Amino acid sequence: MKRLPLLSLLTVMGLFGSTQAFCASQPQQAKEVTALNTFKAGDGTFLLNGEPFVVKAAELHYPRIPREYWDHRIKMCKALGMNTVCLYVFWNAHESEPDKFDFTGQNDLAEFIRLCQANDMYVILRPGPYVCAEWEMGGLPWWLLKKKDIRLREQDPYFMERVDKFQKAVADQVSDLTIDKGGPLIMVQVENEYGSYGTDKAYVSEIRDLLRKNFGDEVTLFQCDWSSNFLNNGLDDLIWTMNFGTGANIDQQFAKLKEVRPDSPLMCSEFWSGWFDKWGGNHETRPAADMVEGIDEMLSKGISFSLYMTHGGTNWGHWAGANSPGFSPDVTSYDYDAPISESGVATPKYHALRNTLAKYSDKKLPAVPKAIPTIAIKPFDFTEVAPLFANLPESKRETDIKTMEEFNQGFGSILYRTQLPELTSPSLLTISDPHDFVQVFIDGKYIGKLDRRMGETALQIPAVKKGAQLDLLVEAMGRINFGRAIKDFKGITDKVTVTEVRDGHSFVCDLKNWEVFNLEDTEEFYDSMEYFPIGSFTPGDDGRLPIGVYRATFNVSKPGDTFLNFESWGKGLVYVNGHPMGRIWEIGPQQTLYMPGCWLKKGENEIMVFDIVGPRKASSEGLKTPILDQLQTPRRLVHREDGENLSLAGLTPAASGSFKRVNGWQETTFNSPVKGRFVCLEMLSAAGNDNDAAIAEMYLVDDKGNRLSREPWTVRYADSEEVKDGNYSADKIFDLQESTYWKPVKGTPYPHAVVIDLGAEHTLTGLQYLPRMEKDVPGAIGEYKVYVSSDDFKY
Ligand code: GLA
């Protein structure tokens, strides 16, 4: 029987000296984990050293947790009743430039895994290359986009060459930590939910082969996908596991797998404990009872699981990703409404789950580690500011506009400057496409903004003399991490035009000759600026201080965790003592940033905020609890304009009938192929006794029998949307997430209707509908009608 040398244990203990003040206890000696050395799929169960074994995994992401707290968080998982840690490897965190690998500090993957082992936890490794995870570009490095025609997550030679190097670098760190070699690694995942991206067994096989090459034949490999699509890319020699959220009908989730592989061990590789927040959307929560019930049911049936997330942590710096279709950037906190809060606190959900997990543990669970102390920091004012426009770096000249990536810039903002032609009347400035938040200035005066989240691409500018200076300050937010849109270039991706209407004729001018300033998000750049006392600036008409970098120091007598309050700030990025703390944005719902005590110093601490719209008040304070649920300037979350009432009178439906009250996809075929751009699904009744009509996902089928791409879809109208008590707006029906859904406000009368603008005319032959995933199929639609029209409907 092999054992890891007293390991890194000593290293672990030495390295974590600084954590002592915060952590309840130090890593214990590895016991069982090192004594076991095979992990395989058996008949209907996993086998650990030949014995049936149920994986109870806690999903944790080491880059999202301060290294000083890794041990604390792992112990919290152990005390919760988990036996395994499941983790992603974020490629872009480890390889910021091609061939420049970093596995140190926050990135020390091997050390994190050894720490799991020291805490008697097994480990499941998910090295991507793509991971999703609401992380910038799903973990792929932005610099891949410098090859403009790259095919991501496909057998593109350059993509595969880079994946090969990255996978090898990961294996160099951890391939000696597999269970057969005395380490804690029991399984390694091949790619991630490939079914929600495409069908390409050849590509998935190549990723599998790389893992086999790097980890050897002994390691157990698996794939994770949804029950609705796992067969599309399922490889015969891999274990198949399912991902689904709390509340889902568990038997139904495994029904297909049991049918095609009756002897397979069952595992929910991502059981979603909560959900992630997006800027401008309501804070997400999921009931503890549903989570606990689901875990109880799985354990009672011997089903393995990984609870995603058990502790979410934080998207430090610019690492938060964005979702699509549309563009929904994620907030900095990855609290996820998980059992262990963003700052490591045991929530009521934690205790409820612990009681259940205790039932399935043959040993008494370890005591819950003490919480890390929290502190308040008295309000403090910022003292200096470096206004951005007085601190521009050297510029470059380009005839045509280019993306950020073409300037070898990955993150931050970019300023494009040119001269306008004479405009004799107010004209339309159109940007295709603005990624992601553009502020328009003419001769230094703010004119307006274009926010990609809202699909804004044009705005009116005033008449100007020839040569007026146009400035476009473009801020990049996180790159999309889900779906085909992950190829997400930043800056301005195509062109900028001005359209003037003169004597009834439109004159379009394609703007050229740009002066470009790259405002890379680095502390060095912000440090290099010239700072002035803040007192020399007064707020403008909009009540804001200038766009720029603000600095201050604040005093801490005894470091502890705190939540820095940014309610009076605009939009930007924060650094404290050199640590990138993340994004802030006044629109909310997140208003505070988690500030771990281990990154604070006794005495003076330095803070720097780059505010790209300007604060209303440049001050902050440390709070003892976070504010994660405060939408400050609520965005219009519903899709029905005041006074609109859809009228379908006199129209002939393309299809009508009744859906069944069952889990899983259903399809209705149209009476005959029909052309149109606007599609209305009218729900006339509910199939069950509840009146809570809902749609989780919907597709339209074209005349070749294929699903239409939903990328260009927008919701034109929905008669009612529940957006006060949760996020159930109608765009959820094409957000690629089976666990989120559209639901009208409870009690509003039938019929309910949603109208989708497909963006272009198509010939349609059918509609596919997925009801909610829970056992009793709440909100199942009964009778329905589908209408298709080339022109918009009447309201
Ligand atoms: C999927 C992905 C995860 C994460 C969750 C949602 O299951 O595999 O990486 O994005 O969705 O949080």
PDB file of C-alpha atoms in Angstrom, residues 77 135 157 176 283 360 510 539 627 647:
ATOM      1  CA  CYS A  77     -16.632  20.970   3.941  1.00  0.00           C
ATOM      2  CA  TRP A 135     -15.433  32.591 -14.988  1.00  0.00           C
ATOM      3  CA  PRO A 157      -4.933  22.844 -34.770  1.00  0.00           C
ATOM      4  CA  ASP A 176       1.501  12.006  -9.136  1.00  0.00           C
ATOM      5  CA  HIS A 283     -30.027  38.465  -6.181  1.00  0.00           C
ATOM      6  CA  TYR A 360     -25.282   9.043   6.167  1.00  0.00           C
ATOM      7  CA  ASP A 510     -17.743  55.214 -41.821  1.00  0.00           C
ATOM      8  CA  PRO A 539     -18.792  67.235  -8.872  1.00  0.00           C
ATOM      9  CA  ILE A 627     -24.911  43.884   0.682  1.00  0.00           C
ATOM     10  CA  SER A 647     -54.363  40.779 -29.583  1.00  0.00           C
TER      11      SER A 647
END
